[in-house]
């Protein structure tokens, strides 16, 4: 699908609006995620983060414009958007519990397969799948049913499923929610490696995690962009401190993970 | 050791099945009983398709009678026209008909090639149309089941209303010949049995291969999480459509073979009740496995014949009770008992087939 030396693509969202029966969940958001960025999207519960990703991936109708590498995404069906190289995970990890880790990855790798290839049996482990198994550290569990994986490993499997899809833009909805401290650190390292040759957007509530791994941050509040910039810029923004973290301006931002932001829901 | 065992279990099972169907049953059973078995095997062929669409694909196909009927009527029309001879009308039309003209849509079924093609094309084409409309709109679960059921009922009602051209409630019956062979000759009737047994085995092997293919894995994925599959870049509607259309084709073949084996096709054989019974057999045996669905279909059909001869009233309740018990306590059907009993052994992660 993609050649290694194809330039990385960026995401450009212009005046995006999503309404549910008169309630506007995303209210004119414009933001640009540069190629190769590891962007964190933060904001209180109900800020519209998930809805924004839903709109980008074609799950809810929206107005405005979403371009990836210059191609307009709005109005395309979900599976076509995926084929443009855009993958996402969900707030609750969804893997195919009745299939093995290997089968999960193999299916993820196979959207471009011809009908004839689909009708044959899988022989061995495809290269892309083997590489993803290594990257997410599940090589020795590839024969296990995905339903038997612990929560953290399911998230990794989901990320692995995006890797074998050869996506260029990953949209991850709270990938470390419910993970232990060590798992978070490992996941962060994994995201960094992934972002080396892809564009990654991470929705996250965990401030420590965001501070450690984000290269840039966008803060959403009530469906609008409240602040945007580097981690330091955003932390210094008094509006962010007030609205998002519930601190009075001036007080240093040192909220523990989750905290007033709602944490792991 | 274990892996060699598992590798040979399925081929050994199929060899045993072939032995039972081709050697033991014909040797032990009277012509009459063998004819009954042929009928059960037709239901088993429907069950093979149900194992694919419902067991693997999660589509509760409660209206397979529609496709069974299309295949059956296509075959029956051809046999009626051949019996009548060139330029003649089928016997029932002379009786009820108000014209001396053959309806235009009967005419193509004179040709054996057209009739045989219609056995597959009519059910599969209709299933493709229904499936495309239904899966695109993401109709599933109980809505899909009720819709399937309604279509089967509508088809049966349509046939009843057109007595002059379809035989109405009586259906089409009294077939004399089957592609040049007299159906009155017991030898030819045995041949029909062998034909049905062979078709059943071939379809079982084919669908099992499909279960083991990448498509089979994908179908399980769609069954368990359609949305997720969509986010992998597949169109789940297409994935389901393939299984649904194949299951319709299977039911069509079963209906076509039912006609020479049993000698009748009628609305009562394809409406709501038979459509539910197709599913009950597969559910009781085990819908997720081809062999389970087939064994369940044969067992339920056999039990129905035997028990309803003795206790006509009790059978319906018994069947309903068994169905509820299996669905409630043993969703994998009776074949899953084996796995339940073997729980102590090592867990096999591969999807059972
Ligand atoms: N399908 C829907 N119908 C109606 N309202 C919805 C729907 N989906 C989301 N909303 C509303 O839109 C708003 C934004 O929701 P969204 O899930 O995008 O928030 P979020 O930022 O992801 O929050 P969280 O941190 O809790 O995941 C919420 O008020 C929510 O109730
Ligand atoms: Mg959310």
mmCIF file of C-alpha atoms in Angstrom, chain B residues 112-123:
data_model
loop_
_atom_site.group_PDB
_atom_site.id
_atom_site.type_symbol
_atom_site.label_atom_id
_atom_site.label_comp_id
_atom_site.label_asym_id
_atom_site.label_seq_id
_atom_site.Cartn_x
_atom_site.Cartn_y
_atom_site.Cartn_z
ATOM 1 C CA UNK B 112 -32.831 -29.364 -17.846
ATOM 2 C CA UNK B 113 -29.876 -26.984 -17.955
ATOM 3 C CA UNK B 114 -32.038 -23.971 -17.145
ATOM 4 C CA UNK B 115 -33.824 -25.842 -14.366
ATOM 5 C CA UNK B 116 -30.575 -27.000 -12.774
ATOM 6 C CA UNK B 117 -29.099 -23.525 -13.021
ATOM 7 C CA UNK B 118 -32.286 -22.079 -11.514
ATOM 8 C CA UNK B 119 -31.914 -24.382 -8.507
ATOM 9 C CA UNK B 120 -28.825 -22.347 -7.593
ATOM 10 C CA UNK B 121 -29.427 -19.004 -9.276
ATOM 11 C CA UNK B 122 -32.926 -18.325 -7.932
ATOM 12 C CA UNK B 123 -32.151 -18.800 -4.217
#
